[in-house]
Amino acid sequence: MMYIKHVSYLSLIIGIILLPACGPRYHKRNLKVLTNKNSEYVSTKNGITARAHVLTPNQTKTLFDGRGAQLTKEPIKVVHLAFTNTTDIPLILLPDNIGLSLLSDKLIKELCYDKTVSYVGSYALKGLGVASVIAALTCAPLAFGVVPLGYYLAIAGGGISGAIVTSTPVVSYVQTSKKVVQSNNQMYSDITKKMLVESKLIASGTTQDCLLFVFDKLYRSKFAVTLVDQCSKDIQTFNIKL
């Protein structure tokens, strides 16, 4: 009876360890401040300073809390742009005024997207491993010739093991799916804030950063960026070379 108690306690402890806190978490990371030292391109014209830097695979991976690892598997260049406006005129940066074919935020989201199934699968494998251990423990008396206690324990262990294998994917799916949705939403919000998805205002006396995502085959190390004022009149064009 003490043996059965120990097995029951063991299964309870394992259940507590396995099932809670399933799923991913997303931690937002800020863009690194571009300076004259860490930028590959720096130019100042008429009170406006442009800086540019191509992110390394490690920088891309870290910036999106590990999700960027999916981006590094694709032939994609990630360019960090920063504009400092010391004029009295508010400036606007538009995606159409970038001389590159930019990828959409939806595509980047899909590449970085976390899927519930992958997490449930990992927890299912954990459940199977735990069930195997419990089955081995409960069948130990049979191996040492303890009968009929061995039979009862084997039946009990089989029931506990089966319950763990069956319930772990189900419970983890319910818990994990909620956290995956929450984490993906946080990631997507972060991506859209960092990417040049729509117009960005560069107010007087401020610096505005953004990321450009471009397929390698469409990327050019030389491209033009034109800033406009609120009346859509050209203010300054930078011919960036990276």
PDB file of C-alpha atoms in Angstrom:
ATOM      1  CA  MET A   1       0.000   0.000   0.000  1.00  0.00           C
ATOM      2  CA  MET A   2       2.858   2.370   0.764  1.00  0.00           C
ATOM      3  CA  TYR A   3       4.262   1.615  -2.697  1.00  0.00           C
ATOM      4  CA  ILE A   4       0.944   2.577  -4.324  1.00  0.00           C
ATOM      5  CA  LYS A   5       0.887   5.781  -2.258  1.00  0.00           C
ATOM      6  CA  HIS A   6       4.365   6.692  -3.433  1.00  0.00           C
ATOM      7  CA  VAL A   7       3.388   6.058  -7.066  1.00  0.00           C
ATOM      8  CA  SER A   8       0.265   8.218  -6.652  1.00  0.00           C
ATOM      9  CA  TYR A   9       2.280  11.024  -5.098  1.00  0.00           C
ATOM     10  CA  LEU A  10       4.838  10.726  -7.891  1.00  0.00           C
ATOM     11  CA  SER A  11       2.184  11.005 -10.606  1.00  0.00           C
ATOM     12  CA  LEU A  12       0.638  14.024  -8.857  1.00  0.00           C
ATOM     13  CA  ILE A  13       3.990  15.813  -8.603  1.00  0.00           C
ATOM     14  CA  ILE A  14       4.743  15.074 -12.259  1.00  0.00           C
ATOM     15  CA  GLY A  15       1.346  16.416 -13.274  1.00  0.00           C
ATOM     16  CA  ILE A  16       1.996  19.620 -11.351  1.00  0.00           C
ATOM     17  CA  ILE A  17       5.379  20.048 -13.047  1.00  0.00           C
ATOM     18  CA  LEU A  18       4.244  19.184 -16.566  1.00  0.00           C
ATOM     19  CA  LEU A  19       0.916  20.852 -17.110  1.00  0.00           C
ATOM     20  CA  PRO A  20       1.020  24.402 -15.679  1.00  0.00           C
ATOM     21  CA  ALA A  21       2.853  27.214 -17.425  1.00  0.00           C
ATOM     22  CA  CYS A  22       2.693  25.563 -20.837  1.00  0.00           C
ATOM     23  CA  GLY A  23       3.370  27.684 -23.864  1.00  0.00           C
ATOM     24  CA  PRO A  24       5.602  30.508 -25.057  1.00  0.00           C
ATOM     25  CA  ARG A  25       6.183  34.016 -23.736  1.00  0.00           C
ATOM     26  CA  TYR A  26       7.276  36.989 -25.789  1.00  0.00           C
ATOM     27  CA  HIS A  27       9.644  39.595 -24.353  1.00  0.00           C
ATOM     28  CA  LYS A  28       9.877  42.820 -26.316  1.00  0.00           C
ATOM     29  CA  ARG A  29      13.367  44.115 -27.058  1.00  0.00           C
ATOM     30  CA  ASN A  30      14.197  47.647 -28.136  1.00  0.00           C
ATOM     31  CA  LEU A  31      16.088  48.493 -31.277  1.00  0.00           C
ATOM     32  CA  LYS A  32      19.720  49.291 -30.647  1.00  0.00           C
ATOM     33  CA  VAL A  33      20.444  53.017 -30.904  1.00  0.00           C
ATOM     34  CA  LEU A  34      22.321  53.726 -34.138  1.00  0.00           C
ATOM     35  CA  THR A  35      25.345  55.989 -33.739  1.00  0.00           C
ATOM     36  CA  ASN A  36      28.098  57.125 -36.088  1.00  0.00           C
ATOM     37  CA  LYS A  37      30.250  54.280 -34.749  1.00  0.00           C
ATOM     38  CA  ASN A  38      27.902  51.318 -35.186  1.00  0.00           C
ATOM     39  CA  SER A  39      26.292  52.453 -38.459  1.00  0.00           C
ATOM     40  CA  GLU A  40      27.470  51.342 -41.890  1.00  0.00           C
ATOM     41  CA  TYR A  41      26.064  54.507 -43.450  1.00  0.00           C
ATOM     42  CA  VAL A  42      25.923  58.004 -41.960  1.00  0.00           C
ATOM     43  CA  SER A  43      25.034  61.210 -43.775  1.00  0.00           C
ATOM     44  CA  THR A  44      23.783  64.635 -42.683  1.00  0.00           C
ATOM     45  CA  LYS A  45      22.049  66.999 -45.093  1.00  0.00           C
ATOM     46  CA  ASN A  46      20.197  70.213 -44.293  1.00  0.00           C
ATOM     47  CA  GLY A  47      19.721  69.364 -40.617  1.00  0.00           C
ATOM     48  CA  ILE A  48      18.675  65.751 -41.215  1.00  0.00           C
ATOM     49  CA  THR A  49      20.938  62.810 -40.318  1.00  0.00           C
ATOM     50  CA  ALA A  50      20.393  59.370 -41.809  1.00  0.00           C
ATOM     51  CA  ARG A  51      21.995  56.225 -40.408  1.00  0.00           C
ATOM     52  CA  ALA A  52      21.715  52.655 -41.654  1.00  0.00           C
ATOM     53  CA  HIS A  53      22.920  49.242 -40.576  1.00  0.00           C
ATOM     54  CA  VAL A  54      22.301  45.685 -41.839  1.00  0.00           C
ATOM     55  CA  LEU A  55      21.427  43.366 -38.952  1.00  0.00           C
ATOM     56  CA  THR A  56      23.440  40.189 -38.489  1.00  0.00           C
ATOM     57  CA  PRO A  57      21.539  36.869 -38.091  1.00  0.00           C
ATOM     58  CA  ASN A  58      22.269  36.904 -34.335  1.00  0.00           C
ATOM     59  CA  GLN A  59      20.970  40.456 -33.995  1.00  0.00           C
ATOM     60  CA  THR A  60      17.786  39.540 -35.874  1.00  0.00           C
ATOM     61  CA  LYS A  61      17.277  36.451 -33.732  1.00  0.00           C
ATOM     62  CA  THR A  62      17.751  38.331 -30.459  1.00  0.00           C
ATOM     63  CA  LEU A  63      15.677  41.344 -31.465  1.00  0.00           C
ATOM     64  CA  PHE A  64      12.534  39.229 -31.789  1.00  0.00           C
ATOM     65  CA  ASP A  65      13.116  37.211 -28.618  1.00  0.00           C
ATOM     66  CA  GLY A  66      14.372  34.146 -30.455  1.00  0.00           C
ATOM     67  CA  ARG A  67      11.581  34.176 -33.046  1.00  0.00           C
ATOM     68  CA  GLY A  68      14.001  35.875 -35.427  1.00  0.00           C
ATOM     69  CA  ALA A  69      15.680  32.494 -35.808  1.00  0.00           C
ATOM     70  CA  GLN A  70      12.920  31.680 -38.295  1.00  0.00           C
ATOM     71  CA  LEU A  71      13.815  34.782 -40.305  1.00  0.00           C
ATOM     72  CA  THR A  72      17.483  33.820 -40.465  1.00  0.00           C
ATOM     73  CA  LYS A  73      16.500  30.533 -42.117  1.00  0.00           C
ATOM     74  CA  GLU A  74      15.023  32.521 -44.993  1.00  0.00           C
ATOM     75  CA  PRO A  75      17.045  34.508 -47.574  1.00  0.00           C
ATOM     76  CA  ILE A  76      16.053  37.851 -46.032  1.00  0.00           C
ATOM     77  CA  LYS A  77      18.037  41.010 -45.382  1.00  0.00           C
ATOM     78  CA  VAL A  78      17.017  43.165 -42.411  1.00  0.00           C
ATOM     79  CA  VAL A  79      18.052  46.835 -42.600  1.00  0.00           C
ATOM     80  CA  HIS A  80      17.831  49.212 -39.640  1.00  0.00           C
ATOM     81  CA  LEU A  81      17.249  52.849 -40.617  1.00  0.00           C
ATOM     82  CA  ALA A  82      17.308  55.864 -38.292  1.00  0.00           C
ATOM     83  CA  PHE A  83      16.598  59.519 -39.127  1.00  0.00           C
ATOM     84  CA  THR A  84      17.295  62.446 -36.815  1.00  0.00           C
ATOM     85  CA  ASN A  85      15.413  65.631 -37.609  1.00  0.00           C
ATOM     86  CA  THR A  86      16.953  68.861 -36.284  1.00  0.00           C
ATOM     87  CA  THR A  87      14.914  71.099 -38.592  1.00  0.00           C
ATOM     88  CA  ASP A  88      11.720  72.955 -37.689  1.00  0.00           C
ATOM     89  CA  ILE A  89       9.709  70.939 -40.206  1.00  0.00           C
ATOM     90  CA  PRO A  90       7.991  67.639 -39.288  1.00  0.00           C
ATOM     91  CA  LEU A  91       9.047  64.992 -41.805  1.00  0.00           C
ATOM     92  CA  ILE A  92       7.346  61.840 -43.034  1.00  0.00           C
ATOM     93  CA  LEU A  93       8.930  58.555 -44.060  1.00  0.00           C
ATOM     94  CA  LEU A  94       6.776  56.493 -46.439  1.00  0.00           C
ATOM     95  CA  PRO A  95       7.252  52.863 -47.574  1.00  0.00           C
ATOM     96  CA  ASP A  96       6.717  53.993 -51.185  1.00  0.00           C
ATOM     97  CA  ASN A  97       9.684  56.351 -50.871  1.00  0.00           C
ATOM     98  CA  ILE A  98      12.126  53.525 -50.173  1.00  0.00           C
ATOM     99  CA  GLY A  99      14.016  52.265 -53.215  1.00  0.00           C
ATOM    100  CA  LEU A 100      13.624  48.613 -52.248  1.00  0.00           C
ATOM    101  CA  SER A 101      10.884  45.963 -52.591  1.00  0.00           C
ATOM    102  CA  LEU A 102       9.810  45.644 -48.957  1.00  0.00           C
ATOM    103  CA  LEU A 103       8.239  42.525 -47.490  1.00  0.00           C
ATOM    104  CA  SER A 104       4.867  42.825 -45.774  1.00  0.00           C
ATOM    105  CA  ASP A 105       4.382  42.638 -42.026  1.00  0.00           C
ATOM    106  CA  LYS A 106       1.974  39.725 -42.554  1.00  0.00           C
ATOM    107  CA  LEU A 107       4.677  37.626 -44.204  1.00  0.00           C
ATOM    108  CA  ILE A 108       7.167  38.367 -41.423  1.00  0.00           C
ATOM    109  CA  LYS A 109       4.481  37.513 -38.873  1.00  0.00           C
ATOM    110  CA  GLU A 110       3.831  34.149 -40.524  1.00  0.00           C
ATOM    111  CA  LEU A 111       7.526  33.310 -40.550  1.00  0.00           C
ATOM    112  CA  CYS A 112       7.889  34.133 -36.842  1.00  0.00           C
ATOM    113  CA  TYR A 113       4.517  32.663 -35.868  1.00  0.00           C
ATOM    114  CA  ASP A 114       4.435  30.165 -33.005  1.00  0.00           C
ATOM    115  CA  LYS A 115       2.163  27.158 -33.467  1.00  0.00           C
ATOM    116  CA  THR A 116       0.255  25.426 -30.670  1.00  0.00           C
ATOM    117  CA  VAL A 117       0.790  21.968 -32.175  1.00  0.00           C
ATOM    118  CA  SER A 118       4.572  22.091 -31.766  1.00  0.00           C
ATOM    119  CA  TYR A 119       4.241  22.839 -28.053  1.00  0.00           C
ATOM    120  CA  VAL A 120       1.530  20.214 -27.507  1.00  0.00           C
ATOM    121  CA  GLY A 121       3.699  17.653 -29.281  1.00  0.00           C
ATOM    122  CA  SER A 122       6.621  18.330 -26.957  1.00  0.00           C
ATOM    123  CA  TYR A 123       4.412  18.008 -23.880  1.00  0.00           C
ATOM    124  CA  ALA A 124       2.891  14.814 -25.276  1.00  0.00           C
ATOM    125  CA  LEU A 125       6.383  13.332 -25.554  1.00  0.00           C
ATOM    126  CA  LYS A 126       7.091  14.385 -21.962  1.00  0.00           C
ATOM    127  CA  GLY A 127       3.866  12.712 -20.893  1.00  0.00           C
ATOM    128  CA  LEU A 128       4.875   9.531 -22.704  1.00  0.00           C
ATOM    129  CA  GLY A 129       8.278   9.566 -21.016  1.00  0.00           C
ATOM    130  CA  VAL A 130       6.749  10.068 -17.577  1.00  0.00           C
ATOM    131  CA  ALA A 131       4.203   7.333 -18.228  1.00  0.00           C
ATOM    132  CA  SER A 132       7.033   4.956 -19.154  1.00  0.00           C
ATOM    133  CA  VAL A 133       8.820   5.695 -15.875  1.00  0.00           C
ATOM    134  CA  ILE A 134       5.659   5.136 -13.830  1.00  0.00           C
ATOM    135  CA  ALA A 135       4.899   1.929 -15.703  1.00  0.00           C
ATOM    136  CA  ALA A 136       8.422   0.679 -15.003  1.00  0.00           C
ATOM    137  CA  LEU A 137       8.140   1.544 -11.295  1.00  0.00           C
ATOM    138  CA  THR A 138       4.779  -0.099 -10.879  1.00  0.00           C
ATOM    139  CA  CYS A 139       5.873  -3.260 -12.700  1.00  0.00           C
ATOM    140  CA  ALA A 140       8.993  -3.601 -10.561  1.00  0.00           C
ATOM    141  CA  PRO A 141       7.296  -6.007  -8.093  1.00  0.00           C
ATOM    142  CA  LEU A 142       6.477  -8.339 -10.997  1.00  0.00           C
ATOM    143  CA  ALA A 143      10.121  -8.361 -12.010  1.00  0.00           C
ATOM    144  CA  PHE A 144      11.104  -9.380  -8.464  1.00  0.00           C
ATOM    145  CA  GLY A 145       8.393 -12.014  -8.216  1.00  0.00           C
ATOM    146  CA  VAL A 146       6.092 -10.197  -5.783  1.00  0.00           C
ATOM    147  CA  VAL A 147       2.691 -11.683  -6.705  1.00  0.00           C
ATOM    148  CA  PRO A 148      -0.228 -10.816  -6.543  1.00  0.00           C
ATOM    149  CA  LEU A 149       0.898  -7.333  -5.400  1.00  0.00           C
ATOM    150  CA  GLY A 150       2.793  -7.028  -8.652  1.00  0.00           C
ATOM    151  CA  TYR A 151      -0.368  -7.602 -10.691  1.00  0.00           C
ATOM    152  CA  TYR A 152      -2.340  -4.953  -8.810  1.00  0.00           C
ATOM    153  CA  LEU A 153       0.464  -2.435  -9.099  1.00  0.00           C
ATOM    154  CA  ALA A 154       0.915  -3.171 -12.790  1.00  0.00           C
ATOM    155  CA  ILE A 155      -2.801  -2.565 -13.402  1.00  0.00           C
ATOM    156  CA  ALA A 156      -2.724   0.639 -11.323  1.00  0.00           C
ATOM    157  CA  GLY A 157       0.436   1.816 -13.036  1.00  0.00           C
ATOM    158  CA  GLY A 158      -1.043   1.107 -16.438  1.00  0.00           C
ATOM    159  CA  GLY A 159      -4.097   3.195 -15.575  1.00  0.00           C
ATOM    160  CA  ILE A 160      -2.008   6.107 -14.305  1.00  0.00           C
ATOM    161  CA  SER A 161       0.311   5.910 -17.310  1.00  0.00           C
ATOM    162  CA  GLY A 162      -2.588   5.823 -19.738  1.00  0.00           C
ATOM    163  CA  ALA A 163      -4.198   8.805 -18.023  1.00  0.00           C
ATOM    164  CA  ILE A 164      -0.961  10.807 -18.263  1.00  0.00           C
ATOM    165  CA  VAL A 165      -0.421   9.981 -21.956  1.00  0.00           C
ATOM    166  CA  THR A 166      -4.053  10.863 -22.763  1.00  0.00           C
ATOM    167  CA  SER A 167      -4.495  13.943 -20.609  1.00  0.00           C
ATOM    168  CA  THR A 168      -1.155  15.682 -21.105  1.00  0.00           C
ATOM    169  CA  PRO A 169      -1.773  16.666 -24.775  1.00  0.00           C
ATOM    170  CA  VAL A 170      -5.382  17.656 -24.050  1.00  0.00           C
ATOM    171  CA  VAL A 171      -4.638  19.817 -21.013  1.00  0.00           C
ATOM    172  CA  SER A 172      -1.507  21.312 -22.548  1.00  0.00           C
ATOM    173  CA  TYR A 173      -3.439  22.186 -25.727  1.00  0.00           C
ATOM    174  CA  VAL A 174      -6.006  24.193 -23.778  1.00  0.00           C
ATOM    175  CA  GLN A 175      -3.386  25.986 -21.688  1.00  0.00           C
ATOM    176  CA  THR A 176      -0.835  26.395 -24.449  1.00  0.00           C
ATOM    177  CA  SER A 177      -3.193  27.651 -27.154  1.00  0.00           C
ATOM    178  CA  LYS A 178      -4.160  30.664 -25.023  1.00  0.00           C
ATOM    179  CA  LYS A 179      -0.530  31.586 -24.383  1.00  0.00           C
ATOM    180  CA  VAL A 180       0.453  31.033 -28.007  1.00  0.00           C
ATOM    181  CA  VAL A 181      -2.278  33.439 -29.146  1.00  0.00           C
ATOM    182  CA  GLN A 182      -1.231  36.015 -26.546  1.00  0.00           C
ATOM    183  CA  SER A 183       2.467  35.656 -27.397  1.00  0.00           C
ATOM    184  CA  ASN A 184       1.827  35.873 -31.154  1.00  0.00           C
ATOM    185  CA  ASN A 185      -0.261  39.016 -30.703  1.00  0.00           C
ATOM    186  CA  GLN A 186       2.524  40.636 -28.672  1.00  0.00           C
ATOM    187  CA  MET A 187       5.076  39.643 -31.298  1.00  0.00           C
ATOM    188  CA  TYR A 188       2.941  40.957 -34.175  1.00  0.00           C
ATOM    189  CA  SER A 189       2.447  44.280 -32.384  1.00  0.00           C
ATOM    190  CA  ASP A 190       6.208  44.523 -31.882  1.00  0.00           C
ATOM    191  CA  ILE A 191       6.903  43.715 -35.543  1.00  0.00           C
ATOM    192  CA  THR A 192       4.470  46.318 -36.870  1.00  0.00           C
ATOM    193  CA  LYS A 193       5.968  48.984 -34.590  1.00  0.00           C
ATOM    194  CA  LYS A 194       9.517  48.234 -35.711  1.00  0.00           C
ATOM    195  CA  MET A 195       8.825  47.709 -39.428  1.00  0.00           C
ATOM    196  CA  LEU A 196       8.114  50.421 -41.941  1.00  0.00           C
ATOM    197  CA  VAL A 197       4.531  49.272 -42.523  1.00  0.00           C
ATOM    198  CA  GLU A 198       2.945  52.692 -42.965  1.00  0.00           C
ATOM    199  CA  SER A 199       4.061  56.306 -42.783  1.00  0.00           C
ATOM    200  CA  LYS A 200       6.254  57.305 -39.833  1.00  0.00           C
ATOM    201  CA  LEU A 201       6.353  60.867 -38.543  1.00  0.00           C
ATOM    202  CA  ILE A 202       9.774  62.300 -37.714  1.00  0.00           C
ATOM    203  CA  ALA A 203       8.896  65.279 -35.559  1.00  0.00           C
ATOM    204  CA  SER A 204      11.261  68.198 -35.137  1.00  0.00           C
ATOM    205  CA  GLY A 205      14.037  67.405 -32.663  1.00  0.00           C
ATOM    206  CA  THR A 206      13.376  63.639 -32.674  1.00  0.00           C
ATOM    207  CA  THR A 207      14.862  60.437 -34.080  1.00  0.00           C
ATOM    208  CA  GLN A 208      12.717  57.785 -35.767  1.00  0.00           C
ATOM    209  CA  ASP A 209      13.850  54.183 -36.296  1.00  0.00           C
ATOM    210  CA  CYS A 210      12.442  51.476 -38.542  1.00  0.00           C
ATOM    211  CA  LEU A 211      13.310  48.099 -40.024  1.00  0.00           C
ATOM    212  CA  LEU A 212      13.207  47.123 -43.685  1.00  0.00           C
ATOM    213  CA  PHE A 213      12.766  43.453 -44.638  1.00  0.00           C
ATOM    214  CA  VAL A 214      13.826  42.490 -48.164  1.00  0.00           C
ATOM    215  CA  PHE A 215      14.369  39.164 -49.920  1.00  0.00           C
ATOM    216  CA  ASP A 216      18.036  38.628 -50.760  1.00  0.00           C
ATOM    217  CA  LYS A 217      17.311  38.291 -54.478  1.00  0.00           C
ATOM    218  CA  LEU A 218      15.584  41.707 -54.492  1.00  0.00           C
ATOM    219  CA  TYR A 219      18.011  43.451 -52.151  1.00  0.00           C
ATOM    220  CA  ARG A 220      20.408  46.125 -53.390  1.00  0.00           C
ATOM    221  CA  SER A 221      23.169  47.588 -51.263  1.00  0.00           C
ATOM    222  CA  LYS A 222      22.533  50.986 -52.866  1.00  0.00           C
ATOM    223  CA  PHE A 223      19.059  52.487 -52.604  1.00  0.00           C
ATOM    224  CA  ALA A 224      17.423  55.888 -52.211  1.00  0.00           C
ATOM    225  CA  VAL A 225      15.220  57.082 -49.351  1.00  0.00           C
ATOM    226  CA  THR A 226      13.225  60.309 -49.728  1.00  0.00           C
ATOM    227  CA  LEU A 227      11.703  62.191 -46.800  1.00  0.00           C
ATOM    228  CA  VAL A 228       8.721  64.484 -47.388  1.00  0.00           C
ATOM    229  CA  ASP A 229       6.856  67.108 -45.415  1.00  0.00           C
ATOM    230  CA  GLN A 230       3.175  66.939 -44.495  1.00  0.00           C
ATOM    231  CA  CYS A 231       2.242  68.407 -47.894  1.00  0.00           C
ATOM    232  CA  SER A 232       4.036  65.468 -49.571  1.00  0.00           C
ATOM    233  CA  LYS A 233       6.722  67.701 -50.997  1.00  0.00           C
ATOM    234  CA  ASP A 234      10.208  66.252 -51.303  1.00  0.00           C
ATOM    235  CA  ILE A 235      12.513  67.550 -48.584  1.00  0.00           C
ATOM    236  CA  GLN A 236      15.633  65.421 -48.755  1.00  0.00           C
ATOM    237  CA  THR A 237      16.788  62.283 -50.578  1.00  0.00           C
ATOM    238  CA  PHE A 238      19.535  60.060 -49.174  1.00  0.00           C
ATOM    239  CA  ASN A 239      21.347  57.673 -51.509  1.00  0.00           C
ATOM    240  CA  ILE A 240      22.210  54.973 -49.000  1.00  0.00           C
ATOM    241  CA  LYS A 241      25.121  52.659 -49.633  1.00  0.00           C
ATOM    242  CA  LEU A 242      25.674  49.640 -47.369  1.00  0.00           C
TER     243      LEU A 242
END
